[in-house]
CSV table of C-alpha atoms in Angstrom, one decimal:
chain,number,residue,atom,x,y,z
Q,144,MET,CA,0.1,-0.1,-0.2
Q,145,ASN,CA,1.0,3.6,-0.8
Q,146,LYS,CA,1.3,6.4,2.0
Q,147,LYS,CA,-2.4,7.6,1.0
Q,148,GLN,CA,-3.7,4.1,1.3
Q,149,LEU,CA,-1.7,3.6,4.4
Q,150,ILE,CA,-3.2,6.7,6.1
Q,151,ALA,CA,-6.5,5.7,5.3
Q,152,VAL,CA,-6.1,2.1,6.5
Q,153,TYR,CA,-4.4,3.4,9.9
Q,154,SER,CA,-7.3,6.2,10.5
Q,155,TYR,CA,-9.9,3.6,9.9
Q,156,PHE,CA,-8.8,1.1,12.4
Q,157,ILE,CA,-8.0,3.7,14.9
Q,158,SER,CA,-11.6,5.2,14.4
Q,159,SER,CA,-13.1,2.1,14.4
Q,160,ASN,CA,-11.8,0.6,17.4
Q,161,ALA,CA,-12.1,3.9,19.4
Q,162,LEU,CA,-8.3,4.0,20.1
Q,163,ASN,CA,-5.8,6.8,21.0
Q,164,ALA,CA,-3.7,7.0,17.9
Q,165,LYS,CA,-0.6,7.9,20.3
Q,166,ASP,CA,-0.8,4.8,21.8
Q,167,VAL,CA,-0.7,2.6,18.1
Q,168,VAL,CA,2.7,3.9,16.4
Q,169,VAL,CA,3.6,2.8,12.9
Q,170,ASP,CA,7.1,1.1,12.6
Q,171,ALA,CA,9.3,-0.2,10.2
Q,172,GLY,CA,8.2,-0.1,6.5
Q,173,GLY,CA,5.3,1.7,7.0
Q,174,ALA,CA,7.2,4.6,8.9
Q,175,LEU,CA,9.7,4.9,5.9
Q,176,VAL,CA,6.3,4.9,3.9
Q,177,LEU,CA,5.2,8.2,5.7
Q,178,MET,CA,8.7,9.9,5.8
Q,179,GLY,CA,8.6,9.2,1.9
Q,180,MET,CA,11.6,6.9,2.1
Q,181,ARG,CA,9.8,4.1,0.5
Q,182,GLU,CA,6.8,4.0,-2.2
Q,183,LYS,CA,4.7,1.4,-0.6
Q,184,THR,CA,4.7,-1.4,2.0
Q,185,SER,CA,2.9,-4.8,2.2
Q,186,ASP,CA,1.4,-4.3,5.6
Q,187,ILE,CA,1.4,-1.9,8.7
Q,188,ASP,CA,3.5,-3.0,11.7
Q,189,VAL,CA,2.5,-0.8,14.9
Q,190,VAL,CA,3.7,-1.0,18.4
Q,191,THR,CA,1.2,-0.5,21.1
Q,192,THR,CA,0.4,-0.7,24.7
Q,193,SER,CA,0.0,-3.8,26.5
Q,194,ALA,CA,-3.9,-3.0,27.2
Q,195,ILE,CA,-4.3,-2.6,23.6
Q,196,PHE,CA,-2.4,-5.5,22.6
Q,197,ASN,CA,-4.0,-7.8,25.3
Q,198,ARG,CA,-7.6,-6.3,24.3
Q,199,PHE,CA,-6.9,-8.0,20.7
Q,200,LYS,CA,-5.3,-11.1,21.9
Q,201,ASP,CA,-7.7,-12.1,24.4
Q,202,ALA,CA,-10.7,-11.3,21.7
Q,203,GLY,CA,-9.1,-14.1,19.8
Q,204,TYR,CA,-7.6,-12.3,17.0
Q,205,PRO,CA,-4.7,-14.5,15.3
Q,206,THR,CA,-1.3,-14.5,16.8
Q,207,ARG,CA,2.2,-15.4,15.6
Q,208,ILE,CA,5.5,-16.0,17.3
Q,209,PHE,CA,8.7,-14.7,15.3
Q,210,PRO,CA,11.5,-16.6,16.8
Q,211,ALA,CA,14.5,-15.5,18.7
Q,212,THR,CA,17.4,-14.4,16.8
Q,213,GLY,CA,21.0,-13.4,17.6
Q,214,THR,CA,20.1,-9.8,19.0
Q,215,HIS,CA,16.4,-10.2,19.7
Q,216,ALA,CA,13.9,-12.2,21.9
Q,217,ALA,CA,11.1,-14.0,20.6
Q,218,VAL,CA,8.3,-11.6,19.4
Q,219,GLU,CA,4.5,-12.2,19.5
Q,220,VAL,CA,2.3,-10.7,17.0
Q,221,VAL,CA,-1.3,-10.0,16.9
Q,222,ALA,CA,-2.8,-9.8,13.4
Q,223,ALA,CA,-5.6,-7.2,14.3
Q,224,THR,CA,-6.5,-7.0,10.6
Q,225,ASP,CA,-5.4,-8.4,7.4
Q,226,LEU,CA,-3.0,-5.5,7.0
Q,227,ILE,CA,-2.5,-4.4,10.3
Q,228,ASP,CA,-0.1,-6.2,13.0
Q,229,LEU,CA,0.5,-5.3,16.5
Q,230,HIS,CA,3.6,-5.5,18.3
Q,231,LEU,CA,3.7,-5.0,22.3
Q,232,HIS,CA,5.9,-2.0,22.9
Q,233,THR,CA,9.0,-2.4,24.5
Q,234,SER,CA,11.5,0.6,25.9
Q,235,ARG,CA,14.0,0.1,23.3
Q,236,ARG,CA,12.3,3.0,21.2
Q,237,ILE,CA,10.5,5.8,22.5
Q,238,HIS,CA,10.6,8.4,19.8
Q,239,ARG,CA,7.4,9.1,17.9
Q,240,VAL,CA,6.6,11.8,15.2
Q,241,CYS,CA,3.2,12.6,13.5
Q,242,THR,CA,2.9,12.4,9.9
Q,243,ASP,CA,-0.5,13.5,8.1
Q,244,GLY,CA,-1.9,12.6,11.3
Q,245,VAL,CA,-0.3,9.1,11.9
Q,246,TRP,CA,1.9,8.7,14.6
Q,247,HIS,CA,5.0,6.5,13.7
Q,248,GLU,CA,8.5,6.0,14.9
Q,249,SER,CA,11.5,8.5,14.5
Q,250,ALA,CA,14.1,8.0,11.4
Q,251,GLU,CA,16.6,7.6,14.2
Q,252,ASP,CA,14.2,4.6,16.0
Q,253,VAL,CA,13.6,2.8,12.8
Q,254,LEU,CA,17.2,3.0,12.0
Q,255,ALA,CA,18.6,1.8,15.1
Q,256,PHE,CA,15.9,-1.3,14.8
Q,257,LYS,CA,17.0,-2.1,11.5
Q,258,LEU,CA,20.8,-1.8,12.2
Q,259,SER,CA,20.4,-4.5,15.0
Q,260,LEU,CA,18.5,-6.9,12.7
Q,261,ASN,CA,20.7,-6.0,9.6
Q,262,ARG,CA,19.0,-8.6,7.8
Q,263,PRO,CA,19.7,-8.4,3.8
Q,264,LYS,CA,16.4,-7.2,3.1
Q,265,ASP,CA,16.8,-4.2,5.2
Q,266,GLN,CA,20.1,-3.0,3.6
Q,267,ASN,CA,18.1,-0.4,1.1
Q,268,ASP,CA,16.2,0.7,3.9
Q,269,ILE,CA,19.3,1.2,6.1
Q,270,ALA,CA,21.0,3.3,3.8
Q,271,ALA,CA,18.0,5.6,3.2
Q,272,LEU,CA,17.6,6.1,6.8
Q,273,LYS,CA,21.2,6.9,7.2
Q,274,TYR,CA,20.8,9.6,4.5
Q,275,TYR,CA,17.6,10.8,5.8
Q,276,VAL,CA,19.0,11.1,9.3
Q,277,SER,CA,22.2,12.8,8.0
Q,278,SER,CA,20.2,15.5,6.3
Q,279,LYS,CA,18.2,16.1,9.4
Q,280,LEU,CA,21.5,16.8,11.2
Q,281,GLY,CA,22.4,19.6,8.5
Q,282,ASP,CA,24.7,17.7,6.4
Q,283,ASP,CA,22.1,18.6,3.3
Q,284,ILE,CA,22.4,15.1,2.0
Q,285,SER,CA,19.5,13.9,-0.5
Q,286,ILE,CA,18.4,10.2,-0.8
Q,287,PRO,CA,19.8,8.9,-3.9
Q,288,GLU,CA,16.7,7.8,-6.1
Q,289,GLU,CA,17.6,4.0,-6.2
Q,290,LEU,CA,17.1,4.1,-2.7
Q,291,VAL,CA,13.6,5.6,-2.5
């Protein structure tokens, strides 16, 4: 989904479930779409509070567990919709930004997360995030077209 679609899906999810948007924060690929570093994403990963996470889990929404890796513990995810996965908020990242009414994790936090995973599929995102963060710090570096 592109940025316009992501905003629509997120907004509908927030309003139809009477959620506080500040408690449902877009992460990873969705955040990259919102910041203009990607054209699209296949789903919306969000970090949320334990109350919201457990509300959906206890209501019987499907869950799955991503196994532990060398740098991360196992992670349980609740599929709140076909397009939105809920992840329990951890204290590792706390910087939130609002773009077009959608709360998402900061570029610095997404970069730190992607670097910690350092998967082959994340390398273009890591490069784009490094350019983005550098430009925010005043280096005035634009993102190369091939990384968008």
